[in-house]
PDB file of C-alpha atoms in Angstrom:
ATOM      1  CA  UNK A1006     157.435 -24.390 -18.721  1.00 47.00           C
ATOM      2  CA  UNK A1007     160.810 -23.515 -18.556  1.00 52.00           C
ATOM      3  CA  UNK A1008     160.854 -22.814 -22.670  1.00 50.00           C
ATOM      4  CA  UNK A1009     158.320 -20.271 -22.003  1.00 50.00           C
ATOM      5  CA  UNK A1010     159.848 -18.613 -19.409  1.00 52.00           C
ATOM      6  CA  UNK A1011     162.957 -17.832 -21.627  1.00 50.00           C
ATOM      7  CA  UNK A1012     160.562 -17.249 -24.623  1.00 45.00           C
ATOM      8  CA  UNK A1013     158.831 -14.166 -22.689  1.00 49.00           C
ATOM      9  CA  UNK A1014     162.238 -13.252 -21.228  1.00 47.00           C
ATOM     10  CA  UNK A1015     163.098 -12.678 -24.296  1.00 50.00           C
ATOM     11  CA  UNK A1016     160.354 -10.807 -25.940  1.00 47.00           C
ATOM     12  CA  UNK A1017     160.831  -8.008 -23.142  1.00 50.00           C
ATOM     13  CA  UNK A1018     164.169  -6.697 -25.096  1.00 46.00           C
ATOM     14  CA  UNK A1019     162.970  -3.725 -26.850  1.00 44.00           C
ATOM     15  CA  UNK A1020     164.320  -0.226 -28.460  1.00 43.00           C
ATOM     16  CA  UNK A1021     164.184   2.956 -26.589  1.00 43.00           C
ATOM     17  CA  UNK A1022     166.067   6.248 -25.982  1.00 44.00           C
ATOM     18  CA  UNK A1023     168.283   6.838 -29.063  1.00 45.00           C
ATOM     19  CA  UNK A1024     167.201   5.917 -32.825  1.00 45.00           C
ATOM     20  CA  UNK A1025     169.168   2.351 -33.526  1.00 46.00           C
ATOM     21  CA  UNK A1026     170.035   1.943 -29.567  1.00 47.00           C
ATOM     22  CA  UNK A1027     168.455  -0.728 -28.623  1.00 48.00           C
ATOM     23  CA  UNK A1028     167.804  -1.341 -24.622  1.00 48.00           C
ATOM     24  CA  UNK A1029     167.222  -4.831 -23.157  1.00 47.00           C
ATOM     25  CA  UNK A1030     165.480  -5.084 -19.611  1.00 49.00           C
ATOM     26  CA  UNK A1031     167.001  -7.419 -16.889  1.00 49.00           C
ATOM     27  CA  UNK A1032     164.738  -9.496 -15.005  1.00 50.00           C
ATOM     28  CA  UNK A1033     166.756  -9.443 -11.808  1.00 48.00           C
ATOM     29  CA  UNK A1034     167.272  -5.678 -11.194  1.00 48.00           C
ATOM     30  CA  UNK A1035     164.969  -4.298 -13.856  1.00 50.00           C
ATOM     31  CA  UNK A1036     167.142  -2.309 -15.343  1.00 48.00           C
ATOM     32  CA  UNK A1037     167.304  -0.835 -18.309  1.00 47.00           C
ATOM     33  CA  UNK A1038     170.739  -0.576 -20.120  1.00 49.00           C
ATOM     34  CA  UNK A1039     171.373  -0.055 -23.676  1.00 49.00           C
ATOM     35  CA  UNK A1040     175.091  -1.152 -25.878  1.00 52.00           C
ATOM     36  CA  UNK A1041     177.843   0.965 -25.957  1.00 51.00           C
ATOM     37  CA  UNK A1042     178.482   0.708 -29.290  1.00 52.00           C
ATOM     38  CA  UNK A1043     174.522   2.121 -30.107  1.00 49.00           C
ATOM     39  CA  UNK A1044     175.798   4.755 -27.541  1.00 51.00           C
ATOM     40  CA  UNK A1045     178.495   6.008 -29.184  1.00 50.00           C
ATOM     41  CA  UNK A1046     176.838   5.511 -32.917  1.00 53.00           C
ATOM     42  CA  UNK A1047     174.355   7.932 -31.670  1.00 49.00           C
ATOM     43  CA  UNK A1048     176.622  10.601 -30.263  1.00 51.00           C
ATOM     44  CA  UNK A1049     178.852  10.452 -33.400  1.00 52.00           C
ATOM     45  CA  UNK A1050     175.578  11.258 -35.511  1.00 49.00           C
ATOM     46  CA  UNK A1051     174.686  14.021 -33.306  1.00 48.00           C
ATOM     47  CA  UNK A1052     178.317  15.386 -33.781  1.00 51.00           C
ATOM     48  CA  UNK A1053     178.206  15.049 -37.489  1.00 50.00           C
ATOM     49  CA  UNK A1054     174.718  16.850 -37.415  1.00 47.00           C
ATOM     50  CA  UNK A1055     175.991  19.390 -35.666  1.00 47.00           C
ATOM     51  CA  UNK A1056     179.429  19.991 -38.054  1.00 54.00           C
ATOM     52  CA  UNK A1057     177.771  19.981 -41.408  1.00 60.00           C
ATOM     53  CA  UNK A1058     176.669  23.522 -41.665  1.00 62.00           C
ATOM     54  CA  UNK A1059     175.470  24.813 -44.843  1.00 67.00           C
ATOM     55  CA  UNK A1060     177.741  27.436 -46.323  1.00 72.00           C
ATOM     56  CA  UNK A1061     177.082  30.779 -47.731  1.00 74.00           C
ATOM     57  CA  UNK A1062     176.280  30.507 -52.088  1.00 76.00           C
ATOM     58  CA  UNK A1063     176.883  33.556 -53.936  1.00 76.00           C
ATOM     59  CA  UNK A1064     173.403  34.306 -55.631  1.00 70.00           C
ATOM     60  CA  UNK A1065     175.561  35.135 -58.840  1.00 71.00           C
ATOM     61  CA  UNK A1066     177.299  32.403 -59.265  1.00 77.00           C
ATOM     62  CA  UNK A1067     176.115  29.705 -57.273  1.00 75.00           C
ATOM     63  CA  UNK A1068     180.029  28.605 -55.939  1.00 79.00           C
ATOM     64  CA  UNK A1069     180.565  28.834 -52.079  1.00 79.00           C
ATOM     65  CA  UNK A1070     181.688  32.067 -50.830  1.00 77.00           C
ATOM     66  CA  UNK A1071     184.937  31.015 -48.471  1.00 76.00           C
ATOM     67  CA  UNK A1072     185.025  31.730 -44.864  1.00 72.00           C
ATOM     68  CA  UNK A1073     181.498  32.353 -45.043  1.00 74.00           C
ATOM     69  CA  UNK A1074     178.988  29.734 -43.550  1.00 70.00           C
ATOM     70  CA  UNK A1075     175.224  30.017 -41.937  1.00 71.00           C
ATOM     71  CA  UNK A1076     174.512  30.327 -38.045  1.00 74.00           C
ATOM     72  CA  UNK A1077     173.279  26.589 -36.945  1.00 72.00           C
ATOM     73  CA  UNK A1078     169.805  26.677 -35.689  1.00 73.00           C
ATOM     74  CA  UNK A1079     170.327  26.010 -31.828  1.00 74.00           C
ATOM     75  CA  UNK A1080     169.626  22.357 -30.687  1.00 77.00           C
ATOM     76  CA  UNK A1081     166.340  21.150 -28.676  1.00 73.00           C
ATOM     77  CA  UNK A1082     168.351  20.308 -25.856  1.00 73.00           C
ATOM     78  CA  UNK A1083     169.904  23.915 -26.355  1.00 75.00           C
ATOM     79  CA  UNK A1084     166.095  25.390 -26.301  1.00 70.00           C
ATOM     80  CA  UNK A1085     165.005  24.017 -23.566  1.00 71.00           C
ATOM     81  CA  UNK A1086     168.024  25.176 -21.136  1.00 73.00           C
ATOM     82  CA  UNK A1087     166.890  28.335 -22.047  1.00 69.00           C
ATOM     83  CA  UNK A1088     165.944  30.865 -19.078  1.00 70.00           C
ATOM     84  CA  UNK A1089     161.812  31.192 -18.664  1.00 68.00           C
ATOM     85  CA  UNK A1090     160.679  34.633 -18.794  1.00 64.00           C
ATOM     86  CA  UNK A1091     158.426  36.085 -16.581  1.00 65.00           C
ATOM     87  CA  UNK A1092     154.940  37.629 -17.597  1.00 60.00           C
ATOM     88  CA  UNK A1093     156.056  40.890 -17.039  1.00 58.00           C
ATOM     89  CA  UNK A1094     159.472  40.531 -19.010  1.00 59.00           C
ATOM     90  CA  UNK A1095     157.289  39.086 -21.814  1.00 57.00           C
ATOM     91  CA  UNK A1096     154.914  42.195 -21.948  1.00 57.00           C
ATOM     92  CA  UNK A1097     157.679  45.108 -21.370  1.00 54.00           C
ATOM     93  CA  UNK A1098     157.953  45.892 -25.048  1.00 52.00           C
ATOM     94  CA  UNK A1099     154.622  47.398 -24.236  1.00 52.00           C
ATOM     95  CA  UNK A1100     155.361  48.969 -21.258  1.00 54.00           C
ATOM     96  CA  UNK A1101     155.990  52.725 -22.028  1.00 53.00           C
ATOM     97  CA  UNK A1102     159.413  54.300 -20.847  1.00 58.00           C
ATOM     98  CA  UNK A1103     158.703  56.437 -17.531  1.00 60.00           C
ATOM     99  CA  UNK A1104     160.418  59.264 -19.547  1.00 58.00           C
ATOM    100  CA  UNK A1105     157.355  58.781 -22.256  1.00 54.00           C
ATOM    101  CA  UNK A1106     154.885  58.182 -19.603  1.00 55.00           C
ATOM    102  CA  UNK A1107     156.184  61.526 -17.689  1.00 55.00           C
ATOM    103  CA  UNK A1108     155.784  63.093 -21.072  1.00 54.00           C
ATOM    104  CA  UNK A1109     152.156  62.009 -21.739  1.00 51.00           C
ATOM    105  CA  UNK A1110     151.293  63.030 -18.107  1.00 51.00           C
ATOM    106  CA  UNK A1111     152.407  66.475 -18.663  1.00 49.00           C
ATOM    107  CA  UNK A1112     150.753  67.353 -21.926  1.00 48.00           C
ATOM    108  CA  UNK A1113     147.508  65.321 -21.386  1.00 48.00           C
ATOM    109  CA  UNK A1114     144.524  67.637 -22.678  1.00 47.00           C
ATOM    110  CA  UNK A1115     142.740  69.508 -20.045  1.00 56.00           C
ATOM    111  CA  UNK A1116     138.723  70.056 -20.298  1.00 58.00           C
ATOM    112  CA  UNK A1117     137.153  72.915 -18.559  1.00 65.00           C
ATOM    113  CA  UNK A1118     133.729  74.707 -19.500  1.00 68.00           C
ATOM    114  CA  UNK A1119     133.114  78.254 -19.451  1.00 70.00           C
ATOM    115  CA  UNK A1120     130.678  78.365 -16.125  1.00 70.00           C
ATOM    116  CA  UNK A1121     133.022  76.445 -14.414  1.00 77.00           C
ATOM    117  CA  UNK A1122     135.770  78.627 -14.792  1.00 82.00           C
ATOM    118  CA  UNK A1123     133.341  81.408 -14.204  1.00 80.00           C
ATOM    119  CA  UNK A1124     133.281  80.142 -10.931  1.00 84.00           C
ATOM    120  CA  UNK A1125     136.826  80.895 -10.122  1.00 86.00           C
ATOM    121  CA  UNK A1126     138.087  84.209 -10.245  1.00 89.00           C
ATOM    122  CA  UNK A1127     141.869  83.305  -9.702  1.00 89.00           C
ATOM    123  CA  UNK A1128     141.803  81.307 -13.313  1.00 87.00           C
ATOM    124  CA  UNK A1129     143.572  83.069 -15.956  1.00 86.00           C
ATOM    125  CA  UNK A1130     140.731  82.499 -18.202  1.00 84.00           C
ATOM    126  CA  UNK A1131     137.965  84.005 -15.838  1.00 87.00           C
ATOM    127  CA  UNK A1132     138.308  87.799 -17.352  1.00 89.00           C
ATOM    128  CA  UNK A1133     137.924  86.756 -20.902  1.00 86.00           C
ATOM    129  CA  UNK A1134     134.773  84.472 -20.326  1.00 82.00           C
ATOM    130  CA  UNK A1135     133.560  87.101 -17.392  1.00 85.00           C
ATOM    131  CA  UNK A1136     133.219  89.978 -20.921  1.00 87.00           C
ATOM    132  CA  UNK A1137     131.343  86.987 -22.370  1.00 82.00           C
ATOM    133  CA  UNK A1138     129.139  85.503 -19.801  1.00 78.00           C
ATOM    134  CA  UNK A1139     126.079  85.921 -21.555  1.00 74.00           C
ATOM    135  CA  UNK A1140     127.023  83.497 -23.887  1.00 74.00           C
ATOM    136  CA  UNK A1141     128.821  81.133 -21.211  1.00 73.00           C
ATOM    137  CA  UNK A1142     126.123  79.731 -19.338  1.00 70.00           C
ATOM    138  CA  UNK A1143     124.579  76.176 -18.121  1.00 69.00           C
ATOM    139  CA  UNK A1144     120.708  77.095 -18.446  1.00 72.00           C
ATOM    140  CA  UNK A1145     118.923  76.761 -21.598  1.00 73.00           C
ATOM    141  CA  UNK A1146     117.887  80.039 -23.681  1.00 74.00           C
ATOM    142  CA  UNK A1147     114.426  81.834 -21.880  1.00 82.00           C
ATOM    143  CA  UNK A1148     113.630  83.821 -24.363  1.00 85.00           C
ATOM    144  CA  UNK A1149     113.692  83.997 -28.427  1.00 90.00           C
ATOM    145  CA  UNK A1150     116.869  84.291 -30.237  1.00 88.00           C
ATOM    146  CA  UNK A1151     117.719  87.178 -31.682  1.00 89.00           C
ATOM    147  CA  UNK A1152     117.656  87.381 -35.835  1.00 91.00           C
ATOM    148  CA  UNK A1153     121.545  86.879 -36.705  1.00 89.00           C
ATOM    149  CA  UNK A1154     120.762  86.767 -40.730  1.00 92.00           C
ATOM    150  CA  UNK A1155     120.520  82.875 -40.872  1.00 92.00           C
ATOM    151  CA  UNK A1156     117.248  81.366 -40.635  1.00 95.00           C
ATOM    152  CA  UNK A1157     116.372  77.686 -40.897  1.00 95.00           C
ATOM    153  CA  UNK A1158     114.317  77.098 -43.838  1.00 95.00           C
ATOM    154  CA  UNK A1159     112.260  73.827 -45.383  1.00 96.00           C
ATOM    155  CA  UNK A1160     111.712  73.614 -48.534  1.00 95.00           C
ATOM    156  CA  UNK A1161     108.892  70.786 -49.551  1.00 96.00           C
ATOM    157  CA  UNK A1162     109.139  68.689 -52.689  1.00 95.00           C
ATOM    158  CA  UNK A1163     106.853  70.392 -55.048  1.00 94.00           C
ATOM    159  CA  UNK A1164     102.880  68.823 -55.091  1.00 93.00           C
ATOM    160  CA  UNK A1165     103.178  68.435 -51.481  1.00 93.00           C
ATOM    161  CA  UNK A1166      99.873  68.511 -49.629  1.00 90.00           C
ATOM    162  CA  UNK A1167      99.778  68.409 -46.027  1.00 93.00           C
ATOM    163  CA  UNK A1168     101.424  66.456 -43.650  1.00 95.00           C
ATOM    164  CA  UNK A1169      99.676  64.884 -40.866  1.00 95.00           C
ATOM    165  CA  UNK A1170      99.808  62.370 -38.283  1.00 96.00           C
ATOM    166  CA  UNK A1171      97.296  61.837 -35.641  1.00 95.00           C
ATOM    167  CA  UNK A1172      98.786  61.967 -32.074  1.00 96.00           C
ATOM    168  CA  UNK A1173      98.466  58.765 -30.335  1.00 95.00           C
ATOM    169  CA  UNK A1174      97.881  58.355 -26.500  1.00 94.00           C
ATOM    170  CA  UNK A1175     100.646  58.638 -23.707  1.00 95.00           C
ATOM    171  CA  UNK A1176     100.982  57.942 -19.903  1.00 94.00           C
ATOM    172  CA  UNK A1177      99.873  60.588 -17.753  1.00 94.00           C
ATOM    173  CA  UNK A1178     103.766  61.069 -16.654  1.00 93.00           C
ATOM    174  CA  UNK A1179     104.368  62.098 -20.178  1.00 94.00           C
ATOM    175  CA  UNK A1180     101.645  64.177 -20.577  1.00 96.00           C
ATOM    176  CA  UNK A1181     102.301  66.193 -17.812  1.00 96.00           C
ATOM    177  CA  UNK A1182     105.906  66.550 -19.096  1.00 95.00           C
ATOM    178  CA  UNK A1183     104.363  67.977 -22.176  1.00 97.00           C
ATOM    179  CA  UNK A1184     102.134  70.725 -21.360  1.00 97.00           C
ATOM    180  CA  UNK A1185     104.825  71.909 -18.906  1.00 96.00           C
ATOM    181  CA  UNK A1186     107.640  71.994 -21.717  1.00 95.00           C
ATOM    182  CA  UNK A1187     105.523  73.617 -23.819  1.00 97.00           C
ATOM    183  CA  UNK A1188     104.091  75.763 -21.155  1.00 96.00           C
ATOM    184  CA  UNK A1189     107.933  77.125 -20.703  1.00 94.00           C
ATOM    185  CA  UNK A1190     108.510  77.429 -24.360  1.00 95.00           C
ATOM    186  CA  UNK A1191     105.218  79.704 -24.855  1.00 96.00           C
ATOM    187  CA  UNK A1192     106.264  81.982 -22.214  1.00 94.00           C
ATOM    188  CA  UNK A1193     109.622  82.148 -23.774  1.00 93.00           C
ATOM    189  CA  UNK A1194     108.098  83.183 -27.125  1.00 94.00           C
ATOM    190  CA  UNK A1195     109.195  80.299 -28.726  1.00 95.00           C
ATOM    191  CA  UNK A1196     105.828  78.599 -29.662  1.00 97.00           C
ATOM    192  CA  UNK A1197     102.488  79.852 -30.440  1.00 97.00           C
ATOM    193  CA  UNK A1198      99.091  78.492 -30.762  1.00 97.00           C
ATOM    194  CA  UNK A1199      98.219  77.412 -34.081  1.00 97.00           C
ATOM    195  CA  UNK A1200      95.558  76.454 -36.900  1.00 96.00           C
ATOM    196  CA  UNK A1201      97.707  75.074 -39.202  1.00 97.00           C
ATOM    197  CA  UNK A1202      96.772  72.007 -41.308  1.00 96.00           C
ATOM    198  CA  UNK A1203      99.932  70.114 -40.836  1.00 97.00           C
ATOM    199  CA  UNK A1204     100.252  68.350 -37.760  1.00 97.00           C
ATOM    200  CA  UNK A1205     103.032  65.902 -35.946  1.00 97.00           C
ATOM    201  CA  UNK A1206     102.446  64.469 -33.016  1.00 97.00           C
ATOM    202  CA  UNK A1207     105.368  64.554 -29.655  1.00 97.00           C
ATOM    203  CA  UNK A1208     106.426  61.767 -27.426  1.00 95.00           C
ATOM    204  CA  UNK A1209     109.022  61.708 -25.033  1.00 93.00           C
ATOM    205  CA  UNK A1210     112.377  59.429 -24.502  1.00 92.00           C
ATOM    206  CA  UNK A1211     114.170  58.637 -21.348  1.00 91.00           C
ATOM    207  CA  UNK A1212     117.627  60.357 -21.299  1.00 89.00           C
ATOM    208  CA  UNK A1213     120.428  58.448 -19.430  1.00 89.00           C
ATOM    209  CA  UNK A1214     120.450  60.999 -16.683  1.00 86.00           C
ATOM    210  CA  UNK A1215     116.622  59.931 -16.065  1.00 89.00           C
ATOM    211  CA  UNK A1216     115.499  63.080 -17.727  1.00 89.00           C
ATOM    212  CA  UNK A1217     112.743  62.831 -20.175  1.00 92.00           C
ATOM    213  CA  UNK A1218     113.516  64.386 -24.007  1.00 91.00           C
ATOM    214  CA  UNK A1219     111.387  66.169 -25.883  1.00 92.00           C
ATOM    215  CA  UNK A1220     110.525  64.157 -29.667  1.00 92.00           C
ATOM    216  CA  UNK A1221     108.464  65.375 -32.511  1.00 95.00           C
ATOM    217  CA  UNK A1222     108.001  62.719 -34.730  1.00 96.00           C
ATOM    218  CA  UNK A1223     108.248  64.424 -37.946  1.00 96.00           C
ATOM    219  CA  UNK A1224     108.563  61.524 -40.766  1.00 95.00           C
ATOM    220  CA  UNK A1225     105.902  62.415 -43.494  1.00 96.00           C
ATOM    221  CA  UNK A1226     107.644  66.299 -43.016  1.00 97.00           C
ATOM    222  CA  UNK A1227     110.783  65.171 -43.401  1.00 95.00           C
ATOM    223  CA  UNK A1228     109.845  62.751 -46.211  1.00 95.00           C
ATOM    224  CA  UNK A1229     108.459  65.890 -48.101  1.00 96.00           C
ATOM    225  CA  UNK A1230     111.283  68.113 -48.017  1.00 96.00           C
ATOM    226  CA  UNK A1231     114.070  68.247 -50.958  1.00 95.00           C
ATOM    227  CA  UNK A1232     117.389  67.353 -49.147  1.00 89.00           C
ATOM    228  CA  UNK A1233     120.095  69.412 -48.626  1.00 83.00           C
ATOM    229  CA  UNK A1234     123.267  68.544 -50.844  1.00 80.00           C
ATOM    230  CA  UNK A1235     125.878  70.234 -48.856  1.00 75.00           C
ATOM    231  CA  UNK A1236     127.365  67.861 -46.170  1.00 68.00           C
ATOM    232  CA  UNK A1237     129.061  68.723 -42.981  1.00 72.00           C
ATOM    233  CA  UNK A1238     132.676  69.118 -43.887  1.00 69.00           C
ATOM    234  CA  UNK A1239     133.662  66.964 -40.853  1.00 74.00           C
ATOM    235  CA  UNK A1240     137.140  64.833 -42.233  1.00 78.00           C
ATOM    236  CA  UNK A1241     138.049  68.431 -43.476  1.00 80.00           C
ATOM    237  CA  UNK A1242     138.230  69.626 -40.157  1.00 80.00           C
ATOM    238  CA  UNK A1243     139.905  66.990 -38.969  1.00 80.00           C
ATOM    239  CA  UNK A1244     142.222  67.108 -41.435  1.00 84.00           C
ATOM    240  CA  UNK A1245     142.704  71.415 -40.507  1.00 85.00           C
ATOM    241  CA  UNK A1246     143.258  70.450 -36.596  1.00 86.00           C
ATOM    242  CA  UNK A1247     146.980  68.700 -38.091  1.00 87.00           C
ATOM    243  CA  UNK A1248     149.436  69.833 -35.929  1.00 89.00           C
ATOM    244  CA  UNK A1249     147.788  71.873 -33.609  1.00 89.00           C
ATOM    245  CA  UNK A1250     148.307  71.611 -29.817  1.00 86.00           C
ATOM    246  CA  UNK A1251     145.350  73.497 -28.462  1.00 83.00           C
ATOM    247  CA  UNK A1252     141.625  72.775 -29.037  1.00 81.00           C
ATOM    248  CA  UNK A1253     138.285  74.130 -28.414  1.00 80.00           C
ATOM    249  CA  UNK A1254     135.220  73.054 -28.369  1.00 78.00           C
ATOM    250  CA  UNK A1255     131.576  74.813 -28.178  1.00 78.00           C
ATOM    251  CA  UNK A1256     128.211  72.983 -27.122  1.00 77.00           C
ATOM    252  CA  UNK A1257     125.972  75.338 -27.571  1.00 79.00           C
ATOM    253  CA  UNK A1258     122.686  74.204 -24.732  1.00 79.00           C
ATOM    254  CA  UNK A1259     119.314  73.927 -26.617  1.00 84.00           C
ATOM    255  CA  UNK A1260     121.083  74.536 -29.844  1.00 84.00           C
ATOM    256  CA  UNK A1261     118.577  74.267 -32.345  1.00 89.00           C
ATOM    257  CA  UNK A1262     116.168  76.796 -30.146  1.00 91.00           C
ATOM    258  CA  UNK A1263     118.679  79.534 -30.700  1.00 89.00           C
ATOM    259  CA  UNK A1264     118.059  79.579 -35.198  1.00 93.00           C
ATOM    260  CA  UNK A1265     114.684  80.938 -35.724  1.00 96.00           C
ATOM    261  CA  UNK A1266     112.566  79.693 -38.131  1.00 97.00           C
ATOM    262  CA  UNK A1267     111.565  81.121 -42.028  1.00 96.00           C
ATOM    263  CA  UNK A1268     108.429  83.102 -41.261  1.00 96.00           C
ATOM    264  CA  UNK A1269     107.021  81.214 -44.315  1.00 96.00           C
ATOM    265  CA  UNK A1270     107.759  78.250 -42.705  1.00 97.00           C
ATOM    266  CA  UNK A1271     106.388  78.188 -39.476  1.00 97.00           C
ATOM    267  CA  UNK A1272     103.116  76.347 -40.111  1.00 97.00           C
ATOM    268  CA  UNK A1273     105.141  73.467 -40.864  1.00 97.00           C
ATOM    269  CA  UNK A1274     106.347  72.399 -37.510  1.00 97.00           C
ATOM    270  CA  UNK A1275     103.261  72.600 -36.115  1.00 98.00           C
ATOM    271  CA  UNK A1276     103.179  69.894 -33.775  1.00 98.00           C
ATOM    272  CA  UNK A1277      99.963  68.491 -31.430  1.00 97.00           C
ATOM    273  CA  UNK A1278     100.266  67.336 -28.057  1.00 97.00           C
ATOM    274  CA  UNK A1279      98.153  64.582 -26.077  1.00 96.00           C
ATOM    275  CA  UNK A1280      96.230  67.278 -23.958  1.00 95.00           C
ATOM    276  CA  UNK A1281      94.727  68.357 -27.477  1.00 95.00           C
ATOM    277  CA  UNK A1282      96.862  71.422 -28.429  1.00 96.00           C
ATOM    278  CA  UNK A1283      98.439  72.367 -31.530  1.00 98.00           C
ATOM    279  CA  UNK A1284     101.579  74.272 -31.231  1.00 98.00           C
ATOM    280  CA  UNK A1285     103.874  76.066 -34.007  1.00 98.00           C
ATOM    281  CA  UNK A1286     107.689  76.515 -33.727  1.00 98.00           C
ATOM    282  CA  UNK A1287     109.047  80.306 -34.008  1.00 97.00           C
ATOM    283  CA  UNK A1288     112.221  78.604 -33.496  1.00 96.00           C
ATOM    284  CA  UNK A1289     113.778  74.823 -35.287  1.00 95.00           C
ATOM    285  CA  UNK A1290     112.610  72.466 -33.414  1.00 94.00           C
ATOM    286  CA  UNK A1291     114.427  68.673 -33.002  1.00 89.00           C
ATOM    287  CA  UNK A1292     113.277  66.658 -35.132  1.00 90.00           C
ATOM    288  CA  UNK A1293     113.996  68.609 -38.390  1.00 89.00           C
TER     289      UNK A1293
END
């Protein structure tokens, strides 16, 4: 019994802590204590870790330039003494400068529209838009546009027949929305009645303000007519606004009422409603 006592007394010696320093556990105090002389091996291969830096070669000629050595990489031990940033020290390389921030605050863009600032005489704008208020306004056109030279014109792939589809049924709710749109457009002079053998039929979509939209669905139309090759020269623009400082922009309300139609053209939008009437476009209508 005693044999195996010692035998199992033994077997708890084991290596810890430092690589080659072995550690031996006493039974009466269980502690843990380790030789000096592993102690002091370890330390002096730390030390010689830490002297042996690399020096600097000359790419040239490969011999060691003198007086010239590498930084040593910092220890572990030397890492983790280091001071823990906070969150916000860690994110204020992308915290702007107060003097940039001031900056930015002072030039931000400023967006006014016309019949707002119509609505304030002491703006320095007011008497310019005031000469112009015709054109400055929130309501929609009431009556037809005026011929400025430009007309919009469709031009059908040649061997083109007619283009028809039949109008399918809506809710009453659209319906109603329908014959009083185009009820407002006819008294405008913007539609007409019509006889015309092409036909598309009109829907409408729910805007995000919870206003209903006005949609002519005119696919087999649009499928007949030759496309135009000139696109919008948007990147140009873009690239023309370089540099400047000041910009303006123009919404025009119920912009494609205000470019009348070709004359020759007008049969082509005619466009049927679920009450049973067929309407024709003076003016382009959305959908084009």
């Amino acid at each position: 019994a005693r044999a195996t006592e010692d035998a199992r007394a033994g077997a708890r010696a084991t290596t810890s802590g430092r690589a080659g320093a072995p550690t031996f556990k006493d039974n009466k105090g269980d502690k843990v204590t380790s030789t000096p002389k592993a102690e002091a091996s370890s330390r002096d291969a730390d030390s010689a870790v830490g002297d042996k830096v690399p020096p600097v070669v000359d790419v040239f000629t490969g011999e060691p330039k003198v007086g010239e050595v590498l930084t040593p990489l910092p220890t572990v031990a030397e890492l983790l003494e280091l001071e823990e940033l906070s969150s916000l020290e860690l994110n204020s390389s992308s915290v702007m400068d107060p003097e940039v921030l001031e900056d930015e605050r002072t030039s931000k863009r400023q967006t006014r529209y016309g019949a707002a600032i119509l609505k304030d005489p002491s703006d320095p704008y007011y008497a310019l838009l005031k000469e112009f208020s015709d054109v400055v306004s929130d309501d929609p056109p009431s009556v037809l546009p005026p011929d400025r030279g430009v007309r919009h014109e469709i031009d059908l792939v040649p061997g083109t027949k007619y283009c028809t589809t039949r109008q399918w049924p809506l809710p009453k709710e659209q319906v109603d929305v329908i014959d009083a749109f185009f009820a407002a457009k006819h008294a405008a002079g913007m539609v007409r009645e019509s006889k015309s053998p092409h036909s598309s039929p009109t829907f409408c979509v729910r805007k995000p303000n919870g206003k209903w939209r006005m949609v002519h669905a005119f696919n087999k139309l649009n499928a007949a007519t030759i496309p135009a090759s000139t696109p919008i020269p948007r990147k140009d623009v873009q690239n023309n606004m370089a540099g400047c400082t000041i910009f303006s922009a123009l919404d025009m309300v119920d912009g494609y009422y205000q470019l009348l139609m070709r004359e020759s053209d007008i049969p082509l939008t005619a466009v049927s409603t679920p009450s049973g009437m067929l309407w024709e476009w003076l003016v382009m209508p959305q959908g084009l």
